Amino acid sequence: QVQLVESGGGLVQAGGSLRLSCAASGLTFSNYAMGWFRQALGKEREFVAAISRAGGTTYYADSGKGRFTVSRDSAKNTVYLQMNSLKPEDTAIYYCAARAYIGSYSEQSNYVYWGQGTQVTVSS
């Protein structure tokens, strides 16, 4: 049974930082590229960042470039999202996902497993 469990969300003031973690189990972690998505209240879920299977290539939405860093630790089967200089518009539920198919890293349909999400709230 595949499980992706996010943690690290919370309430932070604008300009602050958070590091999200996503622990994967039940799958061969190195076989999957990993992505982060977010969904704000009343909005569609959107791509945030992704990292290739070996960790050598990363991808970011324009909203997070220069502020967010995605990384992975294969020894711990965990992917991280370091978020700095947070803004109120970053408030959302953040989901990690495992990508099994070729194609765009930002396309949600290319991801086969999803976590339950972790809430990030940025106050102004």
mmCIF file of N, CA and C in Angstrom:
data_model
loop_
_atom_site.group_PDB
_atom_site.id
_atom_site.type_symbol
_atom_site.label_atom_id
_atom_site.label_comp_id
_atom_site.label_asym_id
_atom_site.label_seq_id
_atom_site.Cartn_x
_atom_site.Cartn_y
_atom_site.Cartn_z
ATOM 1 N N GLN A 1 0.848 -1.192 0.000
ATOM 2 C CA GLN A 1 0.000 0.000 0.000
ATOM 3 C C GLN A 1 0.880 1.238 0.000
ATOM 4 N N VAL A 2 0.696 2.063 -1.009
ATOM 5 C CA VAL A 2 1.494 3.278 -1.129
ATOM 6 C C VAL A 2 0.928 4.359 -0.219
ATOM 7 N N GLN A 3 1.813 5.000 0.499
ATOM 8 C CA GLN A 3 1.415 6.128 1.328
ATOM 9 C C GLN A 3 2.380 7.284 1.137
ATOM 10 N N LEU A 4 1.826 8.467 0.999
ATOM 11 C CA LEU A 4 2.591 9.706 0.993
ATOM 12 C C LEU A 4 2.038 10.551 2.135
ATOM 13 N N VAL A 5 2.879 10.889 3.081
ATOM 14 C CA VAL A 5 2.420 11.602 4.261
ATOM 15 C C VAL A 5 3.180 12.916 4.380
ATOM 16 N N GLU A 6 2.444 14.013 4.220
ATOM 17 C CA GLU A 6 3.046 15.336 4.328
ATOM 18 C C GLU A 6 3.059 15.798 5.780
ATOM 19 N N SER A 7 4.034 16.625 6.100
ATOM 20 C CA SER A 7 4.114 17.246 7.413
ATOM 21 C C SER A 7 4.875 18.557 7.291
ATOM 22 N N GLY A 8 4.823 19.352 8.349
ATOM 23 C CA GLY A 8 5.595 20.584 8.370
ATOM 24 C C GLY A 8 4.793 21.841 8.112
ATOM 25 N N GLY A 9 3.521 21.688 7.795
ATOM 26 C CA GLY A 9 2.700 22.878 7.590
ATOM 27 C C GLY A 9 2.414 23.588 8.896
ATOM 28 N N GLY A 10 1.808 24.753 8.794
ATOM 29 C CA GLY A 10 1.469 25.513 9.985
ATOM 30 C C GLY A 10 1.175 26.951 9.664
ATOM 31 N N LEU A 11 1.158 27.753 10.722
ATOM 32 C CA LEU A 11 0.891 29.188 10.605
ATOM 33 C C LEU A 11 2.207 29.941 10.732
ATOM 34 N N VAL A 12 2.456 30.822 9.798
ATOM 35 C CA VAL A 12 3.693 31.595 9.804
ATOM 36 C C VAL A 12 3.381 33.013 9.337
ATOM 37 N N GLN A 13 4.161 33.962 9.796
ATOM 38 C CA GLN A 13 3.978 35.340 9.363
ATOM 39 C C GLN A 13 4.613 35.563 7.990
ATOM 40 N N ALA A 14 4.104 36.534 7.288
ATOM 41 C CA ALA A 14 4.676 36.874 5.987
ATOM 42 C C ALA A 14 6.167 37.159 6.148
ATOM 43 N N GLY A 15 6.939 36.640 5.216
ATOM 44 C CA GLY A 15 8.389 36.772 5.265
ATOM 45 C C GLY A 15 9.075 35.604 5.949
ATOM 46 N N GLY A 16 8.298 34.763 6.596
ATOM 47 C CA GLY A 16 8.856 33.622 7.302
ATOM 48 C C GLY A 16 9.114 32.432 6.395
ATOM 49 N N SER A 17 9.518 31.333 7.021
ATOM 50 C CA SER A 17 9.881 30.133 6.277
ATOM 51 C C SER A 17 9.215 28.893 6.880
ATOM 52 N N LEU A 18 9.027 27.916 6.034
ATOM 53 C CA LEU A 18 8.561 26.603 6.457
ATOM 54 C C LEU A 18 9.252 25.561 5.592
ATOM 55 N N ARG A 19 9.457 24.390 6.159
ATOM 56 C CA ARG A 19 9.939 23.265 5.364
ATOM 57 C C ARG A 19 8.926 22.143 5.451
ATOM 58 N N LEU A 20 8.368 21.806 4.320
ATOM 59 C CA LEU A 20 7.436 20.688 4.242
ATOM 60 C C LEU A 20 8.195 19.412 3.940
ATOM 61 N N SER A 21 7.704 18.324 4.512
ATOM 62 C CA SER A 21 8.271 17.004 4.242
ATOM 63 C C SER A 21 7.177 16.089 3.725
ATOM 64 N N CYS A 22 7.575 15.135 2.923
ATOM 65 C CA CYS A 22 6.642 14.127 2.419
ATOM 66 C C CYS A 22 7.352 12.783 2.492
ATOM 67 N N ALA A 23 6.899 11.942 3.404
ATOM 68 C CA ALA A 23 7.490 10.622 3.576
ATOM 69 C C ALA A 23 6.721 9.603 2.751
ATOM 70 N N ALA A 24 7.452 8.869 1.924
ATOM 71 C CA ALA A 24 6.834 7.888 1.035
ATOM 72 C C ALA A 24 7.097 6.478 1.521
ATOM 73 N N SER A 25 6.106 5.631 1.387
ATOM 74 C CA SER A 25 6.262 4.219 1.727
ATOM 75 C C SER A 25 5.421 3.379 0.773
ATOM 76 N N GLY A 26 5.821 2.108 0.655
ATOM 77 C CA GLY A 26 5.056 1.198 -0.197
ATOM 78 C C GLY A 26 5.378 1.301 -1.672
ATOM 79 N N LEU A 27 6.393 2.057 -2.018
ATOM 80 C CA LEU A 27 6.804 2.159 -3.407
ATOM 81 C C LEU A 27 8.335 2.231 -3.469
ATOM 82 N N THR A 28 8.874 1.989 -4.650
ATOM 83 C CA THR A 28 10.309 2.134 -4.865
ATOM 84 C C THR A 28 10.568 3.595 -5.163
ATOM 85 N N PHE A 29 10.990 4.303 -4.145
ATOM 86 C CA PHE A 29 11.057 5.774 -4.192
ATOM 87 C C PHE A 29 11.879 6.267 -5.371
ATOM 88 N N SER A 30 12.972 5.597 -5.659
ATOM 89 C CA SER A 30 13.870 6.051 -6.719
ATOM 90 C C SER A 30 13.260 5.926 -8.113
ATOM 91 N N ASN A 31 12.146 5.220 -8.231
ATOM 92 C CA ASN A 31 11.486 5.064 -9.527
ATOM 93 C C ASN A 31 10.546 6.208 -9.864
ATOM 94 N N TYR A 32 10.349 7.116 -8.911
ATOM 95 C CA TYR A 32 9.342 8.152 -9.088
ATOM 96 C C TYR A 32 9.940 9.547 -8.962
ATOM 97 N N ALA A 33 9.625 10.370 -9.940
ATOM 98 C CA ALA A 33 9.807 11.802 -9.738
ATOM 99 C C ALA A 33 8.727 12.245 -8.757
ATOM 100 N N MET A 34 9.003 13.309 -8.037
ATOM 101 C CA MET A 34 8.072 13.772 -7.007
ATOM 102 C C MET A 34 7.699 15.223 -7.254
ATOM 103 N N GLY A 35 6.460 15.537 -6.944
ATOM 104 C CA GLY A 35 5.997 16.901 -7.149
ATOM 105 C C GLY A 35 5.265 17.441 -5.940
ATOM 106 N N TRP A 36 5.192 18.750 -5.891
ATOM 107 C CA TRP A 36 4.402 19.467 -4.883
ATOM 108 C C TRP A 36 3.350 20.302 -5.614
ATOM 109 N N PHE A 37 2.152 20.246 -5.113
ATOM 110 C CA PHE A 37 1.047 21.036 -5.628
ATOM 111 C C PHE A 37 0.380 21.731 -4.451
ATOM 112 N N ARG A 38 -0.421 22.722 -4.743
ATOM 113 C CA ARG A 38 -1.153 23.395 -3.673
ATOM 114 C C ARG A 38 -2.537 23.800 -4.154
ATOM 115 N N GLN A 39 -3.438 23.900 -3.193
ATOM 116 C CA GLN A 39 -4.791 24.329 -3.505
ATOM 117 C C GLN A 39 -5.253 25.316 -2.457
ATOM 118 N N ALA A 40 -5.492 26.518 -2.899
ATOM 119 C CA ALA A 40 -6.025 27.555 -2.020
ATOM 120 C C ALA A 40 -7.545 27.449 -1.999
ATOM 121 N N LEU A 41 -8.127 27.991 -0.955
ATOM 122 C CA LEU A 41 -9.571 27.923 -0.789
ATOM 123 C C LEU A 41 -10.271 28.568 -1.978
ATOM 124 N N GLY A 42 -11.157 27.813 -2.600
ATOM 125 C CA GLY A 42 -11.918 28.344 -3.716
ATOM 126 C C GLY A 42 -11.191 28.351 -5.045
ATOM 127 N N LYS A 43 -9.981 27.795 -5.073
ATOM 128 C CA LYS A 43 -9.196 27.791 -6.306
ATOM 129 C C LYS A 43 -8.847 26.356 -6.705
ATOM 130 N N GLU A 44 -8.426 26.209 -7.939
ATOM 131 C CA GLU A 44 -8.003 24.895 -8.411
ATOM 132 C C GLU A 44 -6.604 24.571 -7.886
ATOM 133 N N ARG A 45 -6.348 23.292 -7.807
ATOM 134 C CA ARG A 45 -5.022 22.852 -7.390
ATOM 135 C C ARG A 45 -4.009 23.210 -8.483
ATOM 136 N N GLU A 46 -2.836 23.682 -8.057
ATOM 137 C CA GLU A 46 -1.835 24.135 -9.021
ATOM 138 C C GLU A 46 -0.469 23.563 -8.692
ATOM 139 N N PHE A 47 0.345 23.497 -9.710
ATOM 140 C CA PHE A 47 1.707 23.002 -9.580
ATOM 141 C C PHE A 47 2.573 23.987 -8.817
ATOM 142 N N VAL A 48 3.446 23.455 -7.965
ATOM 143 C CA VAL A 48 4.381 24.289 -7.208
ATOM 144 C C VAL A 48 5.825 23.973 -7.599
ATOM 145 N N ALA A 49 6.199 22.693 -7.509
ATOM 146 C CA ALA A 49 7.587 22.313 -7.782
ATOM 147 C C ALA A 49 7.649 20.811 -8.016
ATOM 148 N N ALA A 50 8.727 20.373 -8.650
ATOM 149 C CA ALA A 50 8.928 18.940 -8.865
ATOM 150 C C ALA A 50 10.418 18.649 -8.912
ATOM 151 N N ILE A 51 10.745 17.388 -8.676
ATOM 152 C CA ILE A 51 12.142 16.965 -8.702
ATOM 153 C C ILE A 51 12.216 15.613 -9.395
ATOM 154 N N SER A 52 13.246 15.446 -10.206
ATOM 155 C CA SER A 52 13.401 14.218 -10.970
ATOM 156 C C SER A 52 13.725 13.037 -10.072
ATOM 157 N N ARG A 53 13.702 11.843 -10.645
ATOM 158 C CA ARG A 53 13.901 10.630 -9.871
ATOM 159 C C ARG A 53 15.235 10.608 -9.143
ATOM 160 N N ALA A 54 16.271 11.054 -9.810
ATOM 161 C CA ALA A 54 17.593 11.053 -9.189
ATOM 162 C C ALA A 54 17.890 12.334 -8.429
ATOM 163 N N GLY A 55 16.993 13.293 -8.535
ATOM 164 C CA GLY A 55 17.181 14.547 -7.818
ATOM 165 C C GLY A 55 18.035 15.571 -8.533
ATOM 166 N N GLY A 56 18.457 15.257 -9.752
ATOM 167 C CA GLY A 56 19.361 16.152 -10.438
ATOM 168 C C GLY A 56 18.700 17.314 -11.148
ATOM 169 N N THR A 57 17.396 17.214 -11.332
ATOM 170 C CA THR A 57 16.670 18.266 -12.050
ATOM 171 C C THR A 57 15.457 18.689 -11.237
ATOM 172 N N THR A 58 15.269 19.984 -11.144
ATOM 173 C CA THR A 58 14.127 20.526 -10.422
ATOM 174 C C THR A 58 13.330 21.468 -11.312
ATOM 175 N N TYR A 59 12.085 21.616 -10.984
ATOM 176 C CA TYR A 59 11.170 22.446 -11.760
ATOM 177 C C TYR A 59 10.331 23.272 -10.780
ATOM 178 N N TYR A 60 10.055 24.508 -11.150
ATOM 179 C CA TYR A 60 9.293 25.385 -10.275
ATOM 180 C C TYR A 60 8.260 26.173 -11.071
ATOM 181 N N ALA A 61 7.132 26.391 -10.425
ATOM 182 C CA ALA A 61 6.188 27.353 -10.954
ATOM 183 C C ALA A 61 6.764 28.748 -10.757
ATOM 184 N N ASP A 62 6.343 29.667 -11.580
ATOM 185 C CA ASP A 62 6.870 31.030 -11.472
ATOM 186 C C ASP A 62 6.621 31.625 -10.089
ATOM 187 N N SER A 63 5.536 31.227 -9.469
ATOM 188 C CA SER A 63 5.168 31.785 -8.162
ATOM 189 C C SER A 63 6.195 31.463 -7.080
ATOM 190 N N GLY A 64 6.945 30.370 -7.260
ATOM 191 C CA GLY A 64 7.877 29.958 -6.218
ATOM 192 C C GLY A 64 9.344 30.104 -6.577
ATOM 193 N N LYS A 65 9.627 30.476 -7.800
ATOM 194 C CA LYS A 65 11.028 30.600 -8.229
ATOM 195 C C LYS A 65 11.764 31.619 -7.374
ATOM 196 N N GLY A 66 12.933 31.198 -6.895
ATOM 197 C CA GLY A 66 13.745 32.068 -6.063
ATOM 198 C C GLY A 66 13.367 32.043 -4.595
ATOM 199 N N ARG A 67 12.222 31.460 -4.264
ATOM 200 C CA ARG A 67 11.785 31.390 -2.866
ATOM 201 C C ARG A 67 11.666 29.952 -2.368
ATOM 202 N N PHE A 68 11.289 29.037 -3.260
ATOM 203 C CA PHE A 68 11.062 27.630 -2.876
ATOM 204 C C PHE A 68 12.189 26.759 -3.405
ATOM 205 N N THR A 69 12.528 25.724 -2.633
ATOM 206 C CA THR A 69 13.525 24.753 -3.072
ATOM 207 C C THR A 69 13.013 23.353 -2.785
ATOM 208 N N VAL A 70 12.984 22.530 -3.821
ATOM 209 C CA VAL A 70 12.561 21.143 -3.653
ATOM 210 C C VAL A 70 13.803 20.265 -3.622
ATOM 211 N N SER A 71 13.779 19.265 -2.755
ATOM 212 C CA SER A 71 14.902 18.331 -2.648
ATOM 213 C C SER A 71 14.363 16.968 -2.223
ATOM 214 N N ARG A 72 15.217 15.963 -2.314
ATOM 215 C CA ARG A 72 14.797 14.631 -1.911
ATOM 216 C C ARG A 72 15.952 13.902 -1.251
ATOM 217 N N ASP A 73 15.604 12.995 -0.333
ATOM 218 C CA ASP A 73 16.581 12.169 0.366
ATOM 219 C C ASP A 73 16.164 10.728 0.143
ATOM 220 N N SER A 74 16.882 10.054 -0.736
ATOM 221 C CA SER A 74 16.501 8.687 -1.078
ATOM 222 C C SER A 74 16.695 7.722 0.083
ATOM 223 N N ALA A 75 17.625 8.018 0.968
ATOM 224 C CA ALA A 75 17.848 7.155 2.122
ATOM 225 C C ALA A 75 16.661 7.187 3.074
ATOM 226 N N LYS A 76 15.937 8.304 3.062
ATOM 227 C CA LYS A 76 14.786 8.457 3.955
ATOM 228 C C LYS A 76 13.459 8.366 3.211
ATOM 229 N N ASN A 77 13.520 8.145 1.898
ATOM 230 C CA ASN A 77 12.296 8.103 1.087
ATOM 231 C C ASN A 77 11.434 9.339 1.337
ATOM 232 N N THR A 78 12.076 10.481 1.337
ATOM 233 C CA THR A 78 11.391 11.716 1.691
ATOM 234 C C THR A 78 11.726 12.814 0.694
ATOM 235 N N VAL A 79 10.721 13.592 0.359
ATOM 236 C CA VAL A 79 10.913 14.783 -0.469
ATOM 237 C C VAL A 79 10.545 15.998 0.373
ATOM 238 N N TYR A 80 11.265 17.077 0.140
ATOM 239 C CA TYR A 80 11.099 18.292 0.939
ATOM 240 C C TYR A 80 10.737 19.474 0.048
ATOM 241 N N LEU A 81 10.086 20.436 0.658
ATOM 242 C CA LEU A 81 9.859 21.727 0.004
ATOM 243 C C LEU A 81 10.209 22.808 1.017
ATOM 244 N N GLN A 82 11.331 23.442 0.798
ATOM 245 C CA GLN A 82 11.742 24.568 1.629
ATOM 246 C C GLN A 82 11.123 25.835 1.058
ATOM 247 N N MET A 83 10.364 26.532 1.871
ATOM 248 C CA MET A 83 9.666 27.735 1.416
ATOM 249 C C MET A 83 10.147 28.925 2.235
ATOM 250 N N ASN A 84 10.727 29.878 1.578
ATOM 251 C CA ASN A 84 11.228 31.091 2.222
ATOM 252 C C ASN A 84 10.453 32.312 1.719
ATOM 253 N N SER A 85 10.582 33.398 2.437
ATOM 254 C CA SER A 85 9.925 34.659 2.058
ATOM 255 C C SER A 85 8.457 34.426 1.741
ATOM 256 N N LEU A 86 7.792 33.754 2.631
ATOM 257 C CA LEU A 86 6.402 33.401 2.385
ATOM 258 C C LEU A 86 5.499 34.616 2.336
ATOM 259 N N LYS A 87 4.484 34.508 1.495
ATOM 260 C CA LYS A 87 3.521 35.588 1.284
ATOM 261 C C LYS A 87 2.124 35.071 1.634
ATOM 262 N N PRO A 88 1.220 35.976 1.970
ATOM 263 C CA PRO A 88 -0.149 35.530 2.255
ATOM 264 C C PRO A 88 -0.762 34.718 1.107
ATOM 265 N N GLU A 89 -0.391 35.036 -0.119
ATOM 266 C CA GLU A 89 -0.944 34.289 -1.257
ATOM 267 C C GLU A 89 -0.390 32.874 -1.370
ATOM 268 N N ASP A 90 0.573 32.512 -0.550
ATOM 269 C CA ASP A 90 1.053 31.131 -0.494
ATOM 270 C C ASP A 90 0.162 30.254 0.391
ATOM 271 N N THR A 91 -0.800 30.868 1.058
ATOM 272 C CA THR A 91 -1.715 30.108 1.905
ATOM 273 C C THR A 91 -2.493 29.097 1.082
ATOM 274 N N ALA A 92 -2.410 27.833 1.486
ATOM 275 C CA ALA A 92 -3.049 26.752 0.725
ATOM 276 C C ALA A 92 -2.815 25.431 1.441
ATOM 277 N N ILE A 93 -3.485 24.415 0.969
ATOM 278 C CA ILE A 93 -3.137 23.053 1.355
ATOM 279 C C ILE A 93 -2.093 22.573 0.345
ATOM 280 N N TYR A 94 -0.994 22.051 0.857
ATOM 281 C CA TYR A 94 0.098 21.598 0.008
ATOM 282 C C TYR A 94 0.104 20.069 -0.044
ATOM 283 N N TYR A 95 0.170 19.559 -1.260
ATOM 284 C CA TYR A 95 0.141 18.123 -1.492
ATOM 285 C C TYR A 95 1.437 17.678 -2.159
ATOM 286 N N CYS A 96 1.922 16.523 -1.763
ATOM 287 C CA CYS A 96 2.994 15.908 -2.535
ATOM 288 C C CYS A 96 2.402 14.777 -3.366
ATOM 289 N N ALA A 97 3.096 14.454 -4.450
ATOM 290 C CA ALA A 97 2.605 13.434 -5.364
ATOM 291 C C ALA A 97 3.775 12.730 -6.027
ATOM 292 N N ALA A 98 3.541 11.498 -6.412
ATOM 293 C CA ALA A 98 4.554 10.695 -7.092
ATOM 294 C C ALA A 98 4.174 10.563 -8.560
ATOM 295 N N ARG A 99 5.133 10.893 -9.415
ATOM 296 C CA ARG A 99 4.892 10.925 -10.850
ATOM 297 C C ARG A 99 5.396 9.642 -11.486
ATOM 298 N N ALA A 100 4.507 8.955 -12.157
ATOM 299 C CA ALA A 100 4.881 7.673 -12.754
ATOM 300 C C ALA A 100 4.970 7.721 -14.265
ATOM 301 N N TYR A 101 4.484 8.783 -14.858
ATOM 302 C CA TYR A 101 4.406 8.798 -16.311
ATOM 303 C C TYR A 101 5.307 9.868 -16.891
ATOM 304 N N ILE A 102 5.630 9.703 -18.134
ATOM 305 C CA ILE A 102 6.391 10.728 -18.817
ATOM 306 C C ILE A 102 5.456 11.890 -19.123
ATOM 307 N N GLY A 103 6.009 12.981 -19.522
ATOM 308 C CA GLY A 103 5.208 14.152 -19.820
ATOM 309 C C GLY A 103 5.548 15.288 -18.877
ATOM 310 N N SER A 104 4.778 16.314 -18.941
ATOM 311 C CA SER A 104 5.044 17.520 -18.181
ATOM 312 C C SER A 104 5.026 17.259 -16.677
ATOM 313 N N TYR A 105 5.999 17.818 -15.986
ATOM 314 C CA TYR A 105 6.055 17.691 -14.528
ATOM 315 C C TYR A 105 4.954 18.496 -13.850
ATOM 316 N N SER A 106 4.422 19.451 -14.533
ATOM 317 C CA SER A 106 3.398 20.298 -13.921
ATOM 318 C C SER A 106 1.988 19.778 -14.153
ATOM 319 N N GLU A 107 1.851 18.706 -14.929
ATOM 320 C CA GLU A 107 0.540 18.172 -15.252
ATOM 321 C C GLU A 107 0.115 17.151 -14.206
ATOM 322 N N GLN A 108 -0.982 17.434 -13.533
ATOM 323 C CA GLN A 108 -1.414 16.595 -12.412
ATOM 324 C C GLN A 108 -1.765 15.173 -12.842
ATOM 325 N N SER A 109 -2.235 15.022 -14.057
ATOM 326 C CA SER A 109 -2.633 13.693 -14.523
ATOM 327 C C SER A 109 -1.447 12.750 -14.678
ATOM 328 N N ASN A 110 -0.235 13.289 -14.656
ATOM 329 C CA ASN A 110 0.952 12.443 -14.753
ATOM 330 C C ASN A 110 1.387 11.885 -13.404
ATOM 331 N N TYR A 111 0.680 12.239 -12.342
ATOM 332 C CA TYR A 111 1.012 11.776 -10.998
ATOM 333 C C TYR A 111 0.015 10.704 -10.575
ATOM 334 N N VAL A 112 0.548 9.610 -10.028
ATOM 335 C CA VAL A 112 -0.310 8.465 -9.751
ATOM 336 C C VAL A 112 -0.656 8.326 -8.271
ATOM 337 N N TYR A 113 0.200 8.828 -7.403
ATOM 338 C CA TYR A 113 -0.068 8.743 -5.963
ATOM 339 C C TYR A 113 -0.034 10.134 -5.359
ATOM 340 N N TRP A 114 -0.944 10.359 -4.406
ATOM 341 C CA TRP A 114 -1.082 11.663 -3.768
ATOM 342 C C TRP A 114 -1.171 11.516 -2.254
ATOM 343 N N GLY A 115 -0.614 12.507 -1.563
ATOM 344 C CA GLY A 115 -0.784 12.574 -0.129
ATOM 345 C C GLY A 115 -2.078 13.270 0.239
ATOM 346 N N GLN A 116 -2.331 13.375 1.543
ATOM 347 C CA GLN A 116 -3.562 13.994 2.032
ATOM 348 C C GLN A 116 -3.432 15.513 2.177
ATOM 349 N N GLY A 117 -2.225 15.995 2.160
ATOM 350 C CA GLY A 117 -2.022 17.439 2.215
ATOM 351 C C GLY A 117 -1.696 17.951 3.602
ATOM 352 N N THR A 118 -1.055 19.100 3.635
ATOM 353 C CA THR A 118 -0.751 19.795 4.880
ATOM 354 C C THR A 118 -1.060 21.278 4.695
ATOM 355 N N GLN A 119 -1.697 21.862 5.690
ATOM 356 C CA GLN A 119 -2.141 23.250 5.577
ATOM 357 C C GLN A 119 -0.993 24.214 5.863
ATOM 358 N N VAL A 120 -0.842 25.169 4.990
ATOM 359 C CA VAL A 120 0.095 26.278 5.202
ATOM 360 C C VAL A 120 -0.710 27.568 5.217
ATOM 361 N N THR A 121 -0.565 28.324 6.281
ATOM 362 C CA THR A 121 -1.262 29.603 6.410
ATOM 363 C C THR A 121 -0.237 30.691 6.676
ATOM 364 N N VAL A 122 -0.248 31.710 5.836
ATOM 365 C CA VAL A 122 0.691 32.820 5.968
ATOM 366 C C VAL A 122 -0.104 34.070 6.318
ATOM 367 N N SER A 123 0.177 34.616 7.473
ATOM 368 C CA SER A 123 -0.543 35.808 7.917
ATOM 369 C C SER A 123 0.203 37.070 7.503
ATOM 370 N N SER A 124 -0.563 38.108 7.257
ATOM 371 C CA SER A 124 0.054 39.378 6.818
ATOM 372 C C SER A 124 0.419 40.263 7.990
#
